Coordinates of C-alpha atoms in Angstrom, one line a residue:
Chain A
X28 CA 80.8 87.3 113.0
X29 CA 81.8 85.5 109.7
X30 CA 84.2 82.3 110.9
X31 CA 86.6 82.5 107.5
X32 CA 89.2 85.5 108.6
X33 CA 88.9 87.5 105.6
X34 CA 85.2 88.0 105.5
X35 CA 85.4 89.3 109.6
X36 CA 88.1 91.4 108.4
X37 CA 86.0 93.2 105.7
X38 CA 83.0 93.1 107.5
X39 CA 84.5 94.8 110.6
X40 CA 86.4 97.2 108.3
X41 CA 83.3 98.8 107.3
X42 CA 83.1 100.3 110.2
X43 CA 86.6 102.1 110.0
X44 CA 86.2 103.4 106.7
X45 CA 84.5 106.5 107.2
X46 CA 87.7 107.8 108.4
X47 CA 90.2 105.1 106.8
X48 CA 88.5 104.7 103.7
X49 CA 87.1 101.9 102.0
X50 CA 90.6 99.9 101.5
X51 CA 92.6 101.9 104.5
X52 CA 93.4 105.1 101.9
X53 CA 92.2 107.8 104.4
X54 CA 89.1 109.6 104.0
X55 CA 89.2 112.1 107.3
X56 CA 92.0 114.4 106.3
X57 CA 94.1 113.7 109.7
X58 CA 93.4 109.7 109.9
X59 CA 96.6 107.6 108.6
X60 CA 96.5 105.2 105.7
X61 CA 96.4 101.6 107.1
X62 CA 96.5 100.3 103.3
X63 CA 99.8 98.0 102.5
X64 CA 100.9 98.6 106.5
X65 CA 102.6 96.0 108.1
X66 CA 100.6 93.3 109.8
X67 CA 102.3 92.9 113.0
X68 CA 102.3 97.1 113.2
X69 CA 98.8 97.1 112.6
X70 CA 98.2 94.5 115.5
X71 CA 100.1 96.1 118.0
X72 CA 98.3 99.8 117.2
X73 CA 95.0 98.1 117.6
X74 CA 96.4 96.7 120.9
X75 CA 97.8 99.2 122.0
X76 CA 94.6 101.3 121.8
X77 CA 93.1 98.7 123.0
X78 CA 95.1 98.5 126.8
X79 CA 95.7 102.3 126.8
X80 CA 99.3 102.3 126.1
X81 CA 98.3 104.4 123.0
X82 CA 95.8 106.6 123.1
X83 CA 93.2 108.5 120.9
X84 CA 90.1 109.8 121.3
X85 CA 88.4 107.6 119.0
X86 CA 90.1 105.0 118.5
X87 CA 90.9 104.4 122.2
X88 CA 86.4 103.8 121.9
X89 CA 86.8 101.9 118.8
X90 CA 88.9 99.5 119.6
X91 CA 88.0 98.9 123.6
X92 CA 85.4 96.1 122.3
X93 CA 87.8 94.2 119.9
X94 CA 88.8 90.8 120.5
X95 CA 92.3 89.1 119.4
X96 CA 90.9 87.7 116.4
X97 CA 89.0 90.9 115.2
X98 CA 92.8 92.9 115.5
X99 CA 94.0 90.0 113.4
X100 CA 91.2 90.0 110.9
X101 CA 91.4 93.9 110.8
X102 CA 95.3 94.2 110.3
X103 CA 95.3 90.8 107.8
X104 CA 92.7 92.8 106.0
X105 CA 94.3 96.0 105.4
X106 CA 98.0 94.8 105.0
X107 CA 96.8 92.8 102.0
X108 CA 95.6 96.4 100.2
X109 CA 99.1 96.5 98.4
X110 CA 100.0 100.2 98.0
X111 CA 102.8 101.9 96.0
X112 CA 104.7 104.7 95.3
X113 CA 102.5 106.6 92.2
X114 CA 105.6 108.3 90.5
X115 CA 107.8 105.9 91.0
Chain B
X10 CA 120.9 122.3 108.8
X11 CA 120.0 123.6 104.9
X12 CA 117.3 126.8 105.7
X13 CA 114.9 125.3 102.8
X14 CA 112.6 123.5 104.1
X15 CA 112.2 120.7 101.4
X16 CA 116.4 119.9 101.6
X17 CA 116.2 119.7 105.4
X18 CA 113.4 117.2 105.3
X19 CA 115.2 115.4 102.6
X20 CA 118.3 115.4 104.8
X21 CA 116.7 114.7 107.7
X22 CA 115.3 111.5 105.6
X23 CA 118.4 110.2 105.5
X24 CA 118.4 108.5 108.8
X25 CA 114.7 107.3 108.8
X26 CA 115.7 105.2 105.5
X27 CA 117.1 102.2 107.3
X28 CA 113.3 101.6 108.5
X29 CA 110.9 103.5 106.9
X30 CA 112.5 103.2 103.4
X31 CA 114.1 106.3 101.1
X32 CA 110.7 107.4 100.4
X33 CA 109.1 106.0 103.3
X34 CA 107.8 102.7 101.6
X35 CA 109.0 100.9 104.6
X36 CA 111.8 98.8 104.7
X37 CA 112.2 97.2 108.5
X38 CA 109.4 94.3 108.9
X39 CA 107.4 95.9 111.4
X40 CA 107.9 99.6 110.3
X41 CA 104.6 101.4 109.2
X42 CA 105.2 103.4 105.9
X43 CA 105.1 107.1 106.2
X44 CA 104.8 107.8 102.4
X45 CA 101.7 109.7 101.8
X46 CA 100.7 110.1 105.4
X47 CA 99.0 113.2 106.2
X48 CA 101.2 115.7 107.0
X49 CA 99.6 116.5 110.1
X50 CA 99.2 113.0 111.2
X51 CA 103.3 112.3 111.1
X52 CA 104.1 115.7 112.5
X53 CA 101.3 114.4 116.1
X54 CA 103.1 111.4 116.2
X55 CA 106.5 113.1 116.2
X56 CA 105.5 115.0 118.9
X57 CA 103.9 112.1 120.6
X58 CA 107.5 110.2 120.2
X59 CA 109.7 113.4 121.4
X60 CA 107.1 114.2 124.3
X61 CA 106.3 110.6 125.8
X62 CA 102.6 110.5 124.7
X63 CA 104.1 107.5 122.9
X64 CA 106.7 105.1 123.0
X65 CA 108.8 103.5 121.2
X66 CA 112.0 102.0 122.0
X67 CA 113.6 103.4 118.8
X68 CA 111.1 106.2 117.8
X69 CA 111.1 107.9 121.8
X70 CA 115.2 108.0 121.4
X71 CA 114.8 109.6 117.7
X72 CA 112.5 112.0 118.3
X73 CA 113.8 113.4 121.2
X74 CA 116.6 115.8 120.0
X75 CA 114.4 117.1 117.1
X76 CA 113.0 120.5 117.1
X77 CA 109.4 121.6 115.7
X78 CA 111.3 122.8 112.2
X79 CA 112.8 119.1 112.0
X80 CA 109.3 117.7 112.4
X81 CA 107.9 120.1 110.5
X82 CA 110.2 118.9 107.4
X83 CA 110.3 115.7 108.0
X84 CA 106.3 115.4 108.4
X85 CA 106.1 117.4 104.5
X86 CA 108.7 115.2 103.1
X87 CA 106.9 112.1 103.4
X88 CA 103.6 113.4 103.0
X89 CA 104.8 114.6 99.7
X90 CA 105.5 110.9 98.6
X91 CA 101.9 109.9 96.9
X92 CA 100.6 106.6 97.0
X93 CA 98.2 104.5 95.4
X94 CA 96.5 101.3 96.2
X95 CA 98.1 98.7 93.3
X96 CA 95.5 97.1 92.2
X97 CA 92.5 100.2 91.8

Protein backbone atom coordinates (compact mmCIF):
# COMPACT_ATOMS: atom_id res chain seq x y z
CA UNK A 1 0.00 0.00 0.00
CA UNK A 2 1.16 3.46 -1.04
CA UNK A 3 2.41 5.37 2.44
CA UNK A 4 1.24 9.07 1.21
CA UNK A 5 -2.78 9.03 2.09
CA UNK A 6 -3.97 10.13 -1.07
CA UNK A 7 -2.37 7.63 -3.35
CA UNK A 8 -3.88 4.57 -0.84
CA UNK A 9 -6.98 6.33 -1.12
CA UNK A 10 -7.09 6.18 -4.99
CA UNK A 11 -5.60 3.09 -5.25
CA UNK A 12 -8.08 1.40 -2.96
CA UNK A 13 -10.91 3.26 -4.70
CA UNK A 14 -10.45 1.44 -7.72
CA UNK A 15 -11.85 -1.20 -6.34
CA UNK A 16 -15.21 0.57 -5.43
CA UNK A 17 -15.77 2.09 -8.63
CA UNK A 18 -17.45 -0.45 -10.46
CA UNK A 19 -20.40 0.33 -8.41
CA UNK A 20 -19.44 3.94 -7.15
CA UNK A 21 -17.95 5.18 -10.11
CA UNK A 22 -14.61 6.38 -10.88
CA UNK A 23 -14.86 9.65 -8.47
CA UNK A 24 -17.91 8.22 -6.06
CA UNK A 25 -20.77 9.35 -8.93
CA UNK A 26 -22.57 5.93 -8.94
CA UNK A 27 -22.31 3.63 -11.61
CA UNK A 28 -24.76 0.58 -10.27
CA UNK A 29 -28.11 2.17 -10.50
CA UNK A 30 -29.01 1.43 -6.58
CA UNK A 31 -25.31 2.31 -5.08
CA UNK A 32 -25.19 5.96 -3.48
CA UNK A 33 -22.86 8.70 -4.53
CA UNK A 34 -19.93 8.98 -2.01
CA UNK A 35 -18.62 12.11 -4.15
CA UNK A 36 -18.41 15.56 -2.04
CA UNK A 37 -19.91 13.34 1.21
CA UNK A 38 -18.76 14.25 4.45
CA UNK A 39 -15.54 12.71 5.77
CA UNK A 40 -16.43 11.73 9.16
CA UNK A 41 -19.93 10.16 7.49
CA UNK A 42 -17.96 8.32 5.19
CA UNK A 43 -15.75 6.92 8.12
CA UNK A 44 -18.34 5.86 10.21
CA UNK A 45 -20.41 3.90 7.06
CA UNK A 46 -17.16 2.13 6.35
CA UNK A 47 -17.06 1.30 10.12
CA UNK A 48 -19.98 0.48 10.57
CA UNK A 49 -19.98 -2.18 7.78
CA UNK A 50 -17.09 -2.96 8.98
CA UNK A 51 -18.37 -4.27 12.87
CA UNK A 52 -21.86 -5.22 11.60
CA UNK A 53 -23.82 -2.37 12.99
CA UNK A 54 -24.71 -1.64 9.26
CA UNK A 55 -25.14 -4.13 7.10
CA UNK A 56 -25.17 -4.93 3.28
CA UNK A 57 -24.58 -7.69 1.37
CA UNK A 58 -21.57 -6.32 -0.28
CA UNK A 59 -20.30 -3.99 1.37
CA UNK A 60 -20.56 -5.86 4.81
CA UNK A 61 -17.61 -8.30 2.35
CA UNK A 62 -15.98 -5.32 1.14
CA UNK A 63 -15.20 -3.65 3.90
CA UNK A 64 -14.53 -6.75 6.63
CA UNK A 65 -10.64 -6.49 5.45
CA UNK A 66 -10.18 -2.71 5.76
CA UNK A 67 -7.97 -1.33 8.23
CA UNK A 68 -8.43 2.35 10.04
CA UNK A 69 -6.17 3.96 7.68
CA UNK A 70 -7.67 2.41 4.46
CA UNK A 71 -11.46 3.94 5.85
CA UNK A 72 -9.53 7.19 6.24
CA UNK A 73 -7.78 7.13 2.97
CA UNK A 74 -11.14 5.93 1.28
CA UNK A 75 -13.44 8.70 2.90
CA UNK A 76 -10.44 11.56 2.50
CA UNK A 77 -10.51 10.49 -1.02
CA UNK A 78 -13.98 10.74 -1.99
CA UNK A 79 -15.05 13.85 0.21
CA UNK A 80 -12.42 15.78 -1.71
CA UNK A 81 -14.57 15.00 -5.16
CA UNK A 82 -16.46 18.43 -4.70
CA UNK A 83 -19.94 17.92 -6.09
CA UNK A 84 -22.71 20.56 -6.82
CA UNK A 85 -26.01 21.25 -7.45
CA UNK A 86 -26.16 21.31 -11.68
CA UNK A 87 -29.16 23.85 -11.96
CA UNK A 88 -28.41 25.73 -9.41
CA UNK B 1 -50.75 16.26 3.42
CA UNK B 2 -51.01 17.87 -0.45
CA UNK B 3 -52.24 14.45 -2.72
CA UNK B 4 -49.47 15.46 -5.44
CA UNK B 5 -46.78 13.77 -4.90
CA UNK B 6 -43.97 16.33 -5.89
CA UNK B 7 -45.64 19.09 -3.14
CA UNK B 8 -45.73 16.48 -0.38
CA UNK B 9 -42.06 15.63 -0.90
CA UNK B 10 -41.32 19.29 -1.14
CA UNK B 11 -43.21 19.76 2.13
CA UNK B 12 -42.00 16.98 3.73
CA UNK B 13 -38.35 18.61 2.78
CA UNK B 14 -38.98 21.16 4.89
CA UNK B 15 -37.88 19.53 8.08
CA UNK B 16 -34.89 17.57 6.57
CA UNK B 17 -33.39 21.12 5.59
CA UNK B 18 -31.87 21.90 8.97
CA UNK B 19 -29.32 18.79 8.05
CA UNK B 20 -29.42 17.76 4.79
CA UNK B 21 -29.75 21.26 3.25
CA UNK B 22 -33.06 22.72 1.14
CA UNK B 23 -32.01 20.69 -1.64
CA UNK B 24 -30.20 18.22 0.14
CA UNK B 25 -26.66 19.64 -0.34
CA UNK B 26 -26.01 18.98 3.23
CA UNK B 27 -25.90 21.44 5.74
CA UNK B 28 -25.03 19.69 9.32
CA UNK B 29 -21.14 18.64 9.37
CA UNK B 30 -21.62 15.08 9.46
CA UNK B 31 -24.91 14.82 7.34
CA UNK B 32 -24.43 12.89 3.99
CA UNK B 33 -26.17 14.79 1.01
CA UNK B 34 -29.24 13.23 -0.36
CA UNK B 35 -29.31 15.41 -3.59
CA UNK B 36 -29.16 13.10 -6.50
CA UNK B 37 -29.27 9.96 -4.63
CA UNK B 38 -30.96 7.18 -6.25
CA UNK B 39 -34.31 7.18 -5.59
CA UNK B 40 -34.40 3.73 -4.55
CA UNK B 41 -31.30 3.93 -2.47
CA UNK B 42 -33.00 6.85 -0.05
CA UNK B 43 -36.38 5.26 -0.01
CA UNK B 44 -34.02 1.50 1.59
CA UNK B 45 -32.56 3.58 3.94
CA UNK B 46 -35.85 5.23 5.04
CA UNK B 47 -37.13 2.02 5.62
CA UNK B 48 -33.97 0.90 7.27
CA UNK B 49 -34.37 4.14 9.73
CA UNK B 50 -38.29 3.54 10.41
CA UNK B 51 -37.81 -0.37 10.73
CA UNK B 52 -34.53 -0.64 13.01
CA UNK B 53 -32.32 -2.23 10.27
CA UNK B 54 -30.46 1.03 11.04
CA UNK B 55 -29.88 3.48 13.56
CA UNK B 56 -29.54 6.58 14.03
CA UNK B 57 -30.16 8.66 16.96
CA UNK B 58 -31.91 11.37 14.97
CA UNK B 59 -32.71 9.44 11.68
CA UNK B 60 -34.51 6.17 13.87
CA UNK B 61 -36.86 9.01 15.68
CA UNK B 62 -37.63 10.73 12.13
CA UNK B 63 -38.41 7.96 10.24
CA UNK B 64 -40.56 6.33 12.51
CA UNK B 65 -43.93 8.16 12.09
CA UNK B 66 -43.58 8.21 8.23
CA UNK B 67 -45.65 6.13 6.03
CA UNK B 68 -44.45 4.40 2.56
CA UNK B 69 -46.21 7.58 0.51
CA UNK B 70 -43.86 10.01 2.79
CA UNK B 71 -40.90 7.99 1.81
CA UNK B 72 -41.90 7.56 -1.38
CA UNK B 73 -41.90 11.53 -1.80
CA UNK B 74 -39.33 12.33 -0.01
CA UNK B 75 -36.99 9.63 -1.71
CA UNK B 76 -38.18 11.44 -5.53
CA UNK B 77 -37.66 14.86 -4.19
CA UNK B 78 -34.13 14.48 -3.61
CA UNK B 79 -33.37 12.22 -6.25
CA UNK B 80 -34.69 14.85 -8.45
CA UNK B 81 -31.96 17.33 -7.30
CA UNK B 82 -29.02 16.52 -10.05
CA UNK B 83 -25.53 16.80 -9.27
CA UNK B 84 -22.27 17.08 -10.79
CA UNK B 85 -18.80 16.57 -9.83
CA UNK B 86 -17.25 20.46 -9.90
CA UNK B 87 -14.37 20.17 -11.41
CA UNK B 88 -15.25 17.41 -14.63
Amino acid sequence: QPADKDARGRQLAGACAVCHGPRGIGAAPDAPHLAGQPEGYLQRQLRAFRGGERRHEIMSVIAKPLSDADIDALAAFYAAQAIELRDR
